[in-house]
Coordinates of C-alpha atoms in Angstrom, one line a residue:
M1 CA -16.3 15.3 -14.9
A2 CA -17.1 13.1 -12.4
S3 CA -20.0 14.8 -10.7
G4 CA -23.8 15.1 -10.3
P5 CA -26.1 17.7 -12.0
T6 CA -25.0 20.2 -9.7
G7 CA -21.1 19.5 -9.8
R8 CA -20.9 17.7 -6.5
P9 CA -19.9 14.0 -6.7
A10 CA -22.5 11.9 -8.3
T11 CA -24.7 9.9 -6.0
I12 CA -27.0 6.8 -6.5
Y13 CA -29.6 9.4 -6.5
D14 CA -28.0 10.5 -9.6
V15 CA -27.7 7.1 -10.7
A16 CA -31.4 6.3 -10.2
A17 CA -32.5 9.7 -12.1
R18 CA -30.1 8.9 -15.0
A19 CA -31.2 5.3 -15.3
K20 CA -34.7 6.1 -14.6
L21 CA -35.2 3.6 -12.0
S22 CA -36.0 3.8 -8.6
I23 CA -33.1 3.9 -5.8
A24 CA -34.3 0.4 -4.4
T25 CA -33.4 -1.4 -8.0
V26 CA -30.3 0.9 -8.5
S27 CA -29.0 -0.1 -4.9
R28 CA -30.0 -3.9 -5.5
V29 CA -28.0 -3.7 -8.8
L30 CA -25.0 -2.2 -7.5
Q31 CA -25.0 -4.2 -4.1
G32 CA -25.7 -7.1 -6.0
T33 CA -28.4 -8.1 -3.5
G34 CA -32.0 -9.5 -4.8
P35 CA -33.6 -10.0 -8.0
V36 CA -33.1 -7.7 -11.1
S37 CA -33.6 -7.8 -14.4
E38 CA -31.0 -7.8 -16.9
K39 CA -32.4 -4.5 -18.8
A40 CA -32.7 -2.9 -15.3
R41 CA -28.9 -3.8 -14.7
T42 CA -27.8 -2.6 -18.1
R43 CA -29.5 0.8 -17.4
V44 CA -27.8 0.9 -14.0
D45 CA -24.6 0.3 -15.4
Q46 CA -24.7 2.5 -18.4
A47 CA -25.7 5.4 -15.7
A48 CA -23.0 4.8 -13.3
R49 CA -20.3 4.6 -16.2
E50 CA -21.7 8.0 -17.5
L51 CA -21.8 9.7 -14.1
N52 CA -18.2 8.0 -12.9
Y53 CA -20.2 7.1 -10.1
V54 CA -18.1 5.5 -7.3
P55 CA -20.2 4.0 -4.3
L56 CA -19.2 5.3 -1.2
R57 CA -18.8 3.4 2.1
A58 CA -20.2 4.4 5.9
A59 CA -16.7 5.1 6.6
R60 CA -16.7 8.1 4.3
S61 CA -19.7 10.0 5.5
L62 CA -18.3 9.9 9.0
A63 CA -15.4 12.2 10.1
V64 CA -13.0 9.3 8.9
Q65 CA -11.2 10.6 6.2
R66 CA -9.5 7.4 4.8
H67 CA -10.0 3.7 4.5
E68 CA -6.2 3.3 5.5
A69 CA -6.5 0.8 2.5
H70 CA -5.0 0.5 -1.0
G71 CA -6.5 -1.5 -3.7
L72 CA -4.4 -3.6 -5.9
V73 CA -5.7 -4.7 -9.3
L74 CA -3.9 -7.4 -11.1
P75 CA -4.6 -9.7 -13.9
D76 CA -3.6 -12.7 -12.7
L77 CA -1.8 -14.2 -9.7
A78 CA 0.0 -17.1 -11.7
G79 CA 3.8 -17.1 -11.9
P80 CA 6.5 -16.0 -9.6
F81 CA 6.6 -12.3 -11.1
Y82 CA 3.7 -11.6 -8.9
G83 CA 5.0 -12.9 -5.8
D84 CA 7.7 -10.8 -5.9
L85 CA 5.8 -7.6 -6.6
L86 CA 3.2 -8.3 -3.8
M87 CA 6.1 -9.1 -1.4
G88 CA 7.2 -5.5 -2.2
Y89 CA 4.0 -4.0 -1.9
E90 CA 2.7 -5.7 1.3
R91 CA 5.9 -4.9 3.1
W92 CA 6.0 -1.2 2.3
A93 CA 2.3 -1.0 3.0
G94 CA 2.3 -2.7 6.2
E95 CA 4.9 -0.6 7.7
H96 CA 3.2 2.1 7.1
G97 CA -0.4 1.1 8.4
Q98 CA -1.9 0.2 5.0
S99 CA -4.2 -2.8 4.4
V100 CA -4.2 -4.2 1.0
I101 CA -7.0 -5.5 -1.0
I102 CA -6.2 -7.5 -4.1
T103 CA -8.6 -7.7 -7.1
V104 CA -7.6 -10.1 -9.7
T105 CA -9.5 -9.6 -13.3
H106 CA -8.3 -12.8 -15.1
G107 CA -11.7 -14.5 -15.5
N108 CA -14.0 -11.8 -14.0
P109 CA -16.9 -11.5 -16.2
D110 CA -17.5 -7.4 -15.0
P111 CA -14.2 -6.0 -14.0
R112 CA -15.5 -2.4 -14.1
R113 CA -18.2 -3.3 -11.9
T114 CA -15.8 -4.9 -9.7
V115 CA -13.4 -2.2 -9.7
R116 CA -16.0 0.6 -9.3
D117 CA -17.0 -1.4 -6.0
L118 CA -13.5 -1.6 -5.0
A119 CA -12.8 2.1 -5.3
G120 CA -15.5 2.9 -2.5
R121 CA -13.6 0.7 -0.1
V122 CA -10.2 2.0 -0.3
D123 CA -8.3 5.4 -0.6
G124 CA -6.6 4.4 -4.0
I125 CA -6.0 2.2 -6.4
V126 CA -2.8 0.4 -8.2
V127 CA -3.4 -1.0 -11.5
H128 CA -0.7 -3.8 -13.0
G129 CA -0.3 -4.2 -16.6
N130 CA -3.7 -4.9 -18.8
A131 CA -5.5 -5.8 -15.8
L132 CA -8.0 -2.8 -16.6
D133 CA -9.1 -1.3 -19.8
Q134 CA -8.2 2.3 -20.5
P135 CA -12.0 3.6 -20.4
T136 CA -12.1 2.2 -16.9
I137 CA -8.9 3.9 -15.4
Q138 CA -10.2 7.1 -17.1
G139 CA -13.2 6.9 -15.0
L140 CA -11.6 6.2 -11.8
R141 CA -9.4 9.3 -12.6
K142 CA -12.4 11.4 -13.5
A143 CA -14.1 10.4 -10.5
D144 CA -10.9 11.7 -8.4
V145 CA -9.5 8.3 -7.4
P146 CA -5.8 8.4 -6.8
I147 CA -4.2 6.1 -9.3
V148 CA -0.7 4.5 -9.5
L149 CA -0.2 2.5 -12.8
I150 CA 2.5 -0.4 -13.1
A151 CA 4.0 -1.6 -16.4
R152 CA 1.7 0.7 -18.6
P153 CA 2.4 4.1 -20.3
P154 CA 1.7 7.2 -18.7
V155 CA -1.7 8.5 -18.3
T156 CA -2.2 12.5 -17.6
G157 CA -2.8 12.7 -14.1
C158 CA -2.0 9.3 -12.8
D159 CA 1.3 8.4 -11.4
S160 CA 3.1 5.7 -13.5
I161 CA 6.2 2.7 -12.7
R162 CA 7.7 0.7 -15.3
S163 CA 11.1 -1.0 -15.7
E164 CA 13.0 -0.1 -18.7
S165 CA 12.5 -2.8 -21.6
A166 CA 13.8 -1.7 -25.1
A167 CA 17.3 -0.6 -24.2
S168 CA 17.7 -3.9 -22.2
A169 CA 16.4 -5.9 -25.0
E170 CA 18.4 -4.3 -27.9
Q171 CA 21.4 -5.1 -25.9
L172 CA 20.7 -8.6 -25.2
T173 CA 19.5 -9.2 -29.0
T174 CA 22.9 -7.5 -30.3
R175 CA 24.9 -9.4 -28.2
L176 CA 23.4 -12.6 -29.8
L177 CA 24.0 -11.3 -33.5
D178 CA 27.1 -10.4 -32.3
H179 CA 28.2 -13.9 -31.6
G180 CA 26.6 -15.6 -34.7
R181 CA 23.3 -16.0 -34.2
T182 CA 21.5 -15.3 -37.3
H183 CA 17.8 -16.6 -37.0
L184 CA 16.6 -15.4 -33.7
L185 CA 12.9 -16.0 -32.9
F186 CA 11.0 -13.6 -30.5
V187 CA 8.5 -15.6 -28.2
G188 CA 5.5 -13.6 -26.7
D189 CA 2.9 -11.3 -28.3
P190 CA 3.7 -7.7 -28.3
A191 CA 0.0 -6.7 -28.0
S192 CA -0.5 -8.5 -24.7
S193 CA 1.0 -5.5 -22.9
Y194 CA 3.3 -2.4 -22.7
D195 CA 6.3 -4.1 -21.4
V196 CA 6.1 -6.7 -24.1
S197 CA 5.8 -4.2 -26.6
E198 CA 8.9 -2.6 -25.6
R199 CA 10.8 -5.9 -25.3
Y200 CA 10.1 -6.6 -29.0
A201 CA 10.9 -3.1 -29.9
G202 CA 14.4 -3.6 -28.7
F203 CA 14.8 -6.5 -30.3
A204 CA 13.6 -5.0 -33.5
K205 CA 15.9 -2.2 -33.2
A206 CA 19.0 -4.5 -32.7
H207 CA 18.0 -6.2 -36.1
E208 CA 17.2 -2.9 -37.9
A209 CA 20.9 -1.5 -37.0
R210 CA 22.4 -4.2 -38.4
G211 CA 20.0 -4.0 -41.6
L212 CA 18.5 -7.1 -40.9
Q213 CA 14.8 -8.0 -41.8
V214 CA 12.9 -7.9 -38.3
P215 CA 11.5 -11.4 -37.8
K216 CA 7.9 -11.6 -36.9
P217 CA 7.0 -12.7 -33.3
E218 CA 5.5 -15.6 -32.1
R219 CA 2.4 -14.4 -30.6
V220 CA 2.0 -16.7 -27.5
P221 CA 0.9 -16.0 -23.8
L222 CA 3.6 -15.6 -21.1
T223 CA 3.1 -19.6 -19.9
E224 CA 4.9 -22.4 -19.2
E225 CA 2.4 -24.4 -21.5
A226 CA 3.1 -21.8 -24.5
G227 CA 7.1 -22.0 -23.8
R228 CA 6.5 -26.1 -24.4
E229 CA 4.5 -25.4 -27.4
V230 CA 6.9 -23.2 -28.9
A231 CA 9.8 -25.3 -28.3
E232 CA 7.7 -28.8 -30.1
K233 CA 6.9 -26.3 -33.1
V234 CA 10.7 -25.4 -33.5
L235 CA 12.0 -29.2 -33.4
Q236 CA 8.9 -29.8 -36.1
A237 CA 10.3 -27.2 -38.2
T238 CA 10.7 -28.5 -41.9
T239 CA 12.6 -25.4 -43.1
R240 CA 15.4 -23.4 -41.4
R241 CA 15.1 -23.8 -37.6
P242 CA 15.8 -21.0 -35.4
D243 CA 19.1 -20.7 -33.7
G244 CA 17.8 -18.3 -31.0
L245 CA 14.7 -18.0 -28.7
V246 CA 14.3 -14.6 -27.1
C247 CA 11.6 -15.3 -24.8
A248 CA 9.4 -12.3 -23.2
N249 CA 9.6 -13.8 -19.9
D250 CA 11.5 -16.4 -17.8
E251 CA 8.5 -19.0 -17.9
L252 CA 8.5 -19.3 -21.4
A253 CA 12.2 -19.7 -21.7
L254 CA 12.6 -22.2 -19.0
A255 CA 9.6 -24.4 -20.2
A256 CA 11.5 -24.1 -24.0
V257 CA 14.6 -25.1 -22.7
A258 CA 13.0 -28.1 -20.6
A259 CA 11.1 -29.3 -23.8
L260 CA 14.6 -28.9 -25.8
K261 CA 16.8 -30.8 -23.8
A262 CA 14.2 -33.7 -23.4
N263 CA 14.4 -34.0 -27.1
D264 CA 18.2 -34.1 -26.9
V265 CA 18.6 -30.7 -28.5
A266 CA 21.6 -28.8 -27.0
V267 CA 21.2 -25.6 -25.4
P268 CA 23.1 -23.6 -26.1
G269 CA 24.9 -25.6 -28.6
Q270 CA 22.3 -25.9 -31.4
I271 CA 19.9 -23.3 -30.0
V272 CA 20.3 -20.5 -27.2
V273 CA 17.4 -19.4 -25.2
T274 CA 17.0 -16.0 -23.1
G275 CA 14.1 -15.2 -20.9
W276 CA 13.2 -12.0 -18.9
D277 CA 13.0 -11.2 -14.9
D278 CA 15.3 -13.5 -13.7
V279 CA 13.3 -15.7 -11.2
M280 CA 14.7 -17.9 -8.7
A281 CA 14.8 -20.8 -11.1
A282 CA 16.6 -19.2 -13.6
R283 CA 19.9 -19.3 -11.7
Y284 CA 19.6 -22.8 -10.5
V285 CA 18.5 -24.6 -14.0
S286 CA 21.2 -26.3 -16.2
P287 CA 22.2 -24.6 -18.4
G288 CA 21.8 -21.7 -15.9
L289 CA 19.5 -19.0 -17.9
T290 CA 20.5 -15.6 -19.5
T291 CA 17.6 -13.1 -18.7
V292 CA 17.1 -9.4 -17.8
R293 CA 16.4 -8.7 -14.0
Q294 CA 14.0 -6.2 -13.4
P295 CA 13.4 -4.9 -9.9
M296 CA 9.7 -6.7 -9.4
T297 CA 9.6 -6.2 -5.6
E298 CA 11.0 -2.5 -6.0
L299 CA 8.0 -2.3 -8.4
G300 CA 5.8 -3.0 -5.6
R301 CA 7.7 -1.0 -3.0
L302 CA 7.4 2.1 -5.1
A303 CA 3.9 1.8 -6.2
A304 CA 2.9 1.4 -2.4
Q305 CA 4.9 4.7 -1.6
R306 CA 3.5 6.8 -4.4
L307 CA 0.2 6.0 -3.7
H308 CA 0.3 6.7 -0.3
E309 CA 1.8 9.9 -1.4
R310 CA -1.2 11.0 -3.4
V311 CA -3.7 9.7 -0.9
T312 CA -2.2 11.9 1.9
G313 CA -1.7 14.9 -0.3
E314 CA 2.1 14.8 0.4
R315 CA 2.4 15.3 -3.4
T316 CA -0.3 16.5 -6.2
R317 CA 1.6 16.2 -9.4
A318 CA 1.9 12.8 -11.1
R319 CA 5.4 11.2 -11.4
N320 CA 6.3 8.9 -14.1
D321 CA 9.2 6.4 -12.8
V322 CA 11.1 4.3 -14.7
L323 CA 13.2 1.8 -12.9
A324 CA 16.7 0.4 -14.2
T325 CA 17.0 -3.3 -15.6
Q326 CA 20.3 -5.6 -15.7
L327 CA 21.3 -7.9 -18.3
V328 CA 22.1 -11.3 -16.6
L329 CA 24.5 -13.5 -18.8
R330 CA 24.2 -17.1 -18.2
D331 CA 25.3 -20.3 -20.1
S332 CA 22.0 -20.6 -22.0
C333 CA 23.0 -17.6 -24.5
G334 CA 26.3 -19.7 -25.5
T335 CA 28.6 -16.4 -25.7
G336 CA 31.0 -17.6 -23.4
D337 CA 30.8 -15.7 -20.3
A338 CA 28.5 -15.1 -17.2
A339 CA 28.0 -11.8 -15.4
V340 CA 25.7 -9.0 -14.9
T341 CA 26.1 -5.8 -17.0
E342 CA 24.5 -2.6 -15.9

């Protein structure tokens, strides 16, 4: 339980007692000011984790009950996905008088401490994908910090919002198999995120339904550079070359298409390529990119709304929302038609 020895919320005094250090030393560690030994820093961090300590700012010690601020914790800001997510979140938050503090964990040497500090400046926190590990999320929950998770499996006591992935991936893969593609390659690492694992699960299920062996995934990050590298690897293949790339996002797919075309490989004639997200570029490239459209702006908007409901007490029970996705057929999949299927 997130409390001090008497059952109340843990304070800096409890942290100092647990770490067996002075209040001044603990304060310097928590605020990042003044010289502190690495040994003292480790002891304070350990005590704070054990007590689920959240530093409270002055506003909370006054009559002000809320900061009117949300914390949004993201693994990264690269790529078009996060722009749409942020647009939806900021728009809803702004309309309801909430400010948003964004924290990016990629490259952060100590995201747990950063988020613990953030929790003292906001009313609640939204976490996207793998921005934080499970123990950190559980620590925040035990400290009674309202939490909304995006693109993660549900956690008891936390709201969660995600897009449907497995069924759409199965539908997409089935269509490719039905149109004669017999050697598909899934591009993306299922271990990297819940969403990608669900997409691979759908890919696998489509193969299993036909009694086919499930191809192992090409485990790469969801970046343009990785997409180019996968295309180059396909071009250099000395054995059977894949006749389709089922990419876990549009960045991978768009980069792969560009690299294949630059080497005079016909898309979709010789190899089909599909993506995921339906970013703006997907509809303007040639050939148009077959993809799965997920409601990125709506994910952000709904996350802001759900956190507001929990912060204000409008709702006390956790909700798990799953938003629908749409298969968008364009020329890159070579199935001879272009449409949006629900």
